[in-house]
GROMACS .gro file of C-alpha atoms in nm:
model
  235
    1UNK     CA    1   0.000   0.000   0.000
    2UNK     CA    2   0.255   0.253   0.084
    3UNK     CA    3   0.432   0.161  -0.257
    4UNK     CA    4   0.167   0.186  -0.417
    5UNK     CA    5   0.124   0.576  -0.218
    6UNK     CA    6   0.431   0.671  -0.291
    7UNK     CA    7   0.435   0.598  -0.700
    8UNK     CA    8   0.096   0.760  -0.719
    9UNK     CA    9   0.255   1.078  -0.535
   10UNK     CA   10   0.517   1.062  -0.797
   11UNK     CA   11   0.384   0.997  -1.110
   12UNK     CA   12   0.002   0.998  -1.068
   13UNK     CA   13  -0.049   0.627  -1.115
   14UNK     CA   14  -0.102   0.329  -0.922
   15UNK     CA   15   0.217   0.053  -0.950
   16UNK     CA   16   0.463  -0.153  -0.781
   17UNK     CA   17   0.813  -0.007  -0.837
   18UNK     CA   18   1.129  -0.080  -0.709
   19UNK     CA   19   1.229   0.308  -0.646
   20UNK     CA   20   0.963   0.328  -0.399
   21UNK     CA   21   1.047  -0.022  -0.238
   22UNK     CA   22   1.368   0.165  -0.164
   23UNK     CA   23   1.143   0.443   0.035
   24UNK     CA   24   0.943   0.153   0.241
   25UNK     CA   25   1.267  -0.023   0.316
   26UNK     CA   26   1.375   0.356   0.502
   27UNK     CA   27   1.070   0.348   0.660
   28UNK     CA   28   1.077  -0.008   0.830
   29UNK     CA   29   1.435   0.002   0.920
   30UNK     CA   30   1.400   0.309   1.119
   31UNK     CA   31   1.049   0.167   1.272
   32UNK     CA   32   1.148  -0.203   1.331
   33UNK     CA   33   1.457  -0.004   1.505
   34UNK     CA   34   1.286   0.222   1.705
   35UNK     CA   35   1.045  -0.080   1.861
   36UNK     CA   36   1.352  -0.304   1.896
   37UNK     CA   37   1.457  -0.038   2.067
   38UNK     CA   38   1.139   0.003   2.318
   39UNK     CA   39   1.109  -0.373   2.343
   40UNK     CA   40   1.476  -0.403   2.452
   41UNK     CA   41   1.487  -0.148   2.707
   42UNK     CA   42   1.124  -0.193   2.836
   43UNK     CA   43   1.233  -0.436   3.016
   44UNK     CA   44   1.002  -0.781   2.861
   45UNK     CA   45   1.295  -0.952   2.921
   46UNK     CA   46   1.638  -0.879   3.046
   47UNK     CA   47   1.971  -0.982   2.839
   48UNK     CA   48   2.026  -1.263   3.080
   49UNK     CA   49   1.643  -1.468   3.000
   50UNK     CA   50   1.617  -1.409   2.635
   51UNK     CA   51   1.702  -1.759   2.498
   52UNK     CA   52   1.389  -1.954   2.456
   53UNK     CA   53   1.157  -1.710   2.636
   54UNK     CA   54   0.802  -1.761   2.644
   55UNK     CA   55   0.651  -1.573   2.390
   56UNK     CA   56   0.320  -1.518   2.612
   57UNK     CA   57   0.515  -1.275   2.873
   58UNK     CA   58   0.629  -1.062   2.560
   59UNK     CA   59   0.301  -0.972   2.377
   60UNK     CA   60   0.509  -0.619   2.253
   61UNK     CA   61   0.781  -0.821   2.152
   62UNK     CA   62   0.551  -1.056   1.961
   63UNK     CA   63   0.382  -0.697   1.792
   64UNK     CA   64   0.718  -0.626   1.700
   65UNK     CA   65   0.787  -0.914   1.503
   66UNK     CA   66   0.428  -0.931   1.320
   67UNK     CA   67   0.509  -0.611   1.180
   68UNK     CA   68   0.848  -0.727   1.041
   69UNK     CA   69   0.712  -1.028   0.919
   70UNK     CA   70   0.454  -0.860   0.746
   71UNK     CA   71   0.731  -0.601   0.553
   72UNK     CA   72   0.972  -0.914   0.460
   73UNK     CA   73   0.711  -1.132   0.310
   74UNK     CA   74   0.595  -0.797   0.105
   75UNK     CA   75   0.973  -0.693   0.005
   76UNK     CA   76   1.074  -1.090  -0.053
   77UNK     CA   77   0.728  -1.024  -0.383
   78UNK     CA   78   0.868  -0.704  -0.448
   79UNK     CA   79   1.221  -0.877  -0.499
   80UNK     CA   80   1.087  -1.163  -0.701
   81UNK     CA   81   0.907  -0.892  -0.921
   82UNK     CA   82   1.237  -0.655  -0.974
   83UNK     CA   83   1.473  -0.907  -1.026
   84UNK     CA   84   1.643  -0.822  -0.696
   85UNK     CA   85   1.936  -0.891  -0.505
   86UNK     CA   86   1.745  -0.996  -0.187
   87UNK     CA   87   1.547  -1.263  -0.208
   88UNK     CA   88   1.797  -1.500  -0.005
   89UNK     CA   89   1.837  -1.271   0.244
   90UNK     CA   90   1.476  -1.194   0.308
   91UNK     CA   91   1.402  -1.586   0.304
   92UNK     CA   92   1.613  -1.610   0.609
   93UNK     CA   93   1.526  -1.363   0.753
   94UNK     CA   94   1.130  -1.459   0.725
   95UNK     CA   95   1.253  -1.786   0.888
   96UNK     CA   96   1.300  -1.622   1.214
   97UNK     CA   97   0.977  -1.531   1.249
   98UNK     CA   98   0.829  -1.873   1.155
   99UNK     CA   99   1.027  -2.051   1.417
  100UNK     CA  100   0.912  -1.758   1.680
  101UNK     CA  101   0.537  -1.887   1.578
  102UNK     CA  102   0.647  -2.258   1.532
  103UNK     CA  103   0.759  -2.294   1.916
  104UNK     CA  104   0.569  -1.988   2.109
  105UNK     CA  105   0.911  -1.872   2.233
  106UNK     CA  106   1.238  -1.644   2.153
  107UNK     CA  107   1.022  -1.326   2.028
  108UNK     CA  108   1.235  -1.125   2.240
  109UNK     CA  109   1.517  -1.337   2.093
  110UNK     CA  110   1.423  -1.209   1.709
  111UNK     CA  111   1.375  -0.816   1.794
  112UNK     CA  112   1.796  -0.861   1.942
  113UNK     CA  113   1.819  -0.966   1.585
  114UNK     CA  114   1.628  -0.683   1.462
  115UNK     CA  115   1.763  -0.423   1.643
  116UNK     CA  116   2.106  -0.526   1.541
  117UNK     CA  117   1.994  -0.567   1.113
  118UNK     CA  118   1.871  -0.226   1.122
  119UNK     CA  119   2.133  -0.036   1.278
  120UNK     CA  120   2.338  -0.154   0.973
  121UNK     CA  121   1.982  -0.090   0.774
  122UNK     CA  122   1.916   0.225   0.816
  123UNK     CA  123   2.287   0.336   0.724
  124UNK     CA  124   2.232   0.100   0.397
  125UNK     CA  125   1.899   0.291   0.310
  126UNK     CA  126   2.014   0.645   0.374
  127UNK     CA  127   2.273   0.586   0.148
  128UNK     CA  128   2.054   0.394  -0.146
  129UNK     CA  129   1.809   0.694  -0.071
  130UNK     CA  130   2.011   1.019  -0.126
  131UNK     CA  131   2.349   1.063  -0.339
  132UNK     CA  132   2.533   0.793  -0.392
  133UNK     CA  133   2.850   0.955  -0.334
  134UNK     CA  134   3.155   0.804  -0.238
  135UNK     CA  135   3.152   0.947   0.119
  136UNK     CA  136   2.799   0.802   0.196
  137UNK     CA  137   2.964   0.462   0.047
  138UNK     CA  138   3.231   0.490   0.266
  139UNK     CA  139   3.066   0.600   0.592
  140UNK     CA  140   2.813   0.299   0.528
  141UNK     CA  141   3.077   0.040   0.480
  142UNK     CA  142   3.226   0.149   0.804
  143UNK     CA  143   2.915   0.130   1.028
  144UNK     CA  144   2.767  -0.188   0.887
  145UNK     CA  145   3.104  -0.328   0.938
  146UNK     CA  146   3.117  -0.277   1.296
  147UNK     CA  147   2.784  -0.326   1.322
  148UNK     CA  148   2.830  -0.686   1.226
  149UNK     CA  149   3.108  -0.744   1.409
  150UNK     CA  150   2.874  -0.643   1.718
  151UNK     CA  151   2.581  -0.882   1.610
  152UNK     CA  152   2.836  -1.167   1.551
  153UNK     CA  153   2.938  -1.135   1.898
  154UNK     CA  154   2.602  -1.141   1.988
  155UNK     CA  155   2.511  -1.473   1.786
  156UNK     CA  156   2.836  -1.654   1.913
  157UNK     CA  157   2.722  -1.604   2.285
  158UNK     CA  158   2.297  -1.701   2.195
  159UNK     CA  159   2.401  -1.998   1.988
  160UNK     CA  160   2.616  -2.137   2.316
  161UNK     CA  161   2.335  -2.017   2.527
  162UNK     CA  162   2.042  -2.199   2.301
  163UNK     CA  163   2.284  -2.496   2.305
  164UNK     CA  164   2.273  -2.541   2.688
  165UNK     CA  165   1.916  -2.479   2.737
  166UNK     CA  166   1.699  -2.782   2.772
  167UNK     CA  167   1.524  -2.824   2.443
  168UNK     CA  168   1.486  -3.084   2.191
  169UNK     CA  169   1.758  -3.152   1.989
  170UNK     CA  170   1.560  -3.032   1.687
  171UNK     CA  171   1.526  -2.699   1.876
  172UNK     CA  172   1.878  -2.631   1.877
  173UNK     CA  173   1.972  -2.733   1.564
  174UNK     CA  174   1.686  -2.480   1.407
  175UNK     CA  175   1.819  -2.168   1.634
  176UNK     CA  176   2.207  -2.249   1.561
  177UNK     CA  177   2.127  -2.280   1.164
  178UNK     CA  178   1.906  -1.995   1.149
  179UNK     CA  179   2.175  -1.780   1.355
  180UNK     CA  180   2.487  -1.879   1.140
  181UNK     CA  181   2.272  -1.845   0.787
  182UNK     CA  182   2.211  -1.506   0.910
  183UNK     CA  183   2.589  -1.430   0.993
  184UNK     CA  184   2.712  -1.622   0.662
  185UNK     CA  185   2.459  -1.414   0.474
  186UNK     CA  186   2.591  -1.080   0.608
  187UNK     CA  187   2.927  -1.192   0.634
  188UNK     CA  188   2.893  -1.192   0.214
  189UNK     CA  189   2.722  -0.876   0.167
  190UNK     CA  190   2.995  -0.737   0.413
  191UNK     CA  191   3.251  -0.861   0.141
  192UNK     CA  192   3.087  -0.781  -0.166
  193UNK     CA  193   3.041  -0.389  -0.068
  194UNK     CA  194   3.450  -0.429   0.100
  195UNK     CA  195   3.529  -0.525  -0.246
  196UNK     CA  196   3.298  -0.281  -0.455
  197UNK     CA  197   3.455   0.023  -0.185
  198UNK     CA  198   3.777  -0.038  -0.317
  199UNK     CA  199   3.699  -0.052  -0.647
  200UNK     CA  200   3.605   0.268  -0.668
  201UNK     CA  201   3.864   0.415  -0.467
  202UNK     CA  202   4.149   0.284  -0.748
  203UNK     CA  203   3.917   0.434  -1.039
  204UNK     CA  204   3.912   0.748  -0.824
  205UNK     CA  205   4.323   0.736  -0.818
  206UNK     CA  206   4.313   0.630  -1.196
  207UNK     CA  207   4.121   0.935  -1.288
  208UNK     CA  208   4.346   1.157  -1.050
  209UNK     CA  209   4.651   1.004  -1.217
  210UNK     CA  210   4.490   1.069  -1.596
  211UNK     CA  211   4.424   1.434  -1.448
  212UNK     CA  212   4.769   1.447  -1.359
  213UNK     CA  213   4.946   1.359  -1.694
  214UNK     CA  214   4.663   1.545  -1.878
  215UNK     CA  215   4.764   1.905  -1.684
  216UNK     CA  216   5.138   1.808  -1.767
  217UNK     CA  217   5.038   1.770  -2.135
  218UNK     CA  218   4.879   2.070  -2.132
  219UNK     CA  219   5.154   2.258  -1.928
  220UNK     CA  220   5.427   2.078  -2.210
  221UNK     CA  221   5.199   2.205  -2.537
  222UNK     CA  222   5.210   2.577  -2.367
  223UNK     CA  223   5.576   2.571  -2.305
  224UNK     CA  224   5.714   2.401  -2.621
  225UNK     CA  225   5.434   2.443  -2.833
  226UNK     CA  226   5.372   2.094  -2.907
  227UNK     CA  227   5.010   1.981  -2.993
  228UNK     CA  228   5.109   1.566  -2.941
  229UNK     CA  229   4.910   1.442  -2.697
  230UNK     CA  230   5.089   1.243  -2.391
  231UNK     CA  231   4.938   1.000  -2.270
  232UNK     CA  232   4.943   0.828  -1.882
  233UNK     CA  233   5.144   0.515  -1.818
  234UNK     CA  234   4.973   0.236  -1.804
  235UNK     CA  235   4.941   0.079  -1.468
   0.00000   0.00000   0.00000
């Protein structure tokens, strides 16, 4: 629906379209972050009692996480549709909250998980929402980077904690899979924009070199009043 708003506010017709996906995906990162947020610090459950909590004694928690289904199973269409990039990702991540509905418990578990995603999120959608410039780029790679390496600390200590608790063996195995699918996931978008960052930061020192030899050429034609081009080593 709010696609569908924000293409009509744009061009005065009713469609799907992947620029305005980009808007909703703003939107619920900075929501499913700010109710992470209030669920965490609320106080529904404390650090210490998260793994395998009864989802009955965290009915905000559980709100939370209906929401956040609801956005994932509409972006995971609206990937399908564009051709996207996502659709792996936001199959994982709608795995969370089946297992949350599955077994009644760890709610309060999956908004952790949430509030961690989105502070990388929301520096990932500022950045597809405005000017792409390299500075943006940079300052994104550099906060979802440490963002991750935050979460991953995170996962390592709930996947020992799920693996003491006493559940079913099937239980386990679901909560350490989902958790390392979710770090392995990240772990490769985490490389792909490392790579892509300095990418562009050697064809921003190739153009600087071309600049270079093109002011000397210019520099050599006014003093010796040559008109030969000279042209830039090549690398």
């Amino acid at each position: 629906m709010v696609n569908l708003v924000i293409t009509y506010v744009r061009e005065r017709r009713f469609r799907l379209t992947a620029e305005a996906a980009e808007v909703v995906s703003l939107m619920h990162a900075c929501t499913s972050f700010t109710l992470c947020t209030l669920v965490i610090f609320k106080g529904e459950a404390p650090f210490w009692e998260f793994p395998g909590k009864d989802n009955n004694l965290t009915p905000f928690a559980n709100r939370v996480n209906d929401i956040s289904t609801g956005y994932f199973m509409y972006d995971t269409v609206m990937e399908v549709l564009t051709a996207g990039t996502f659709v792996v990702h936001h199959l994982n991540s709608l795995a969370a909250p089946a297992f949350v509905m599955l077994t009644g418990t760890s709610s309060i578990n999956n908004c952790y998980n949430l509030w961690f995603a989105e502070l990388g999120g929301i520096v990932y959608q500022i950045y597809v929402n405005t000017s792409r410039d390299l500075l943006r780029y940079t300052l994104f790679v550099i906060i979802y980077a440490m963002t991750r390496v935050a979460w991953g600390i995170f996962i390592i200590i709930a996947i020992g904690w799920y693996c003491l608790l006493p559940k079913p063996v099937f239980y386990k195995a679901y909560m350490v899979t989902g958790h390392c699918g979710i770090m392995f996931i990240n772990a490769m978008f985490l490389w792909k924009h490392f790579r892509k960052l300095r990418n562009k930061y050697e064809q921003v020192k190739s153009l600087e070199v071309e600049d270079k030899w093109a002011l000397s050429a210019e520099r050599n034609a006014k003093a010796y009043g040559t008109k030969e081009p000279v042209s830039p080593p090549s690398p």
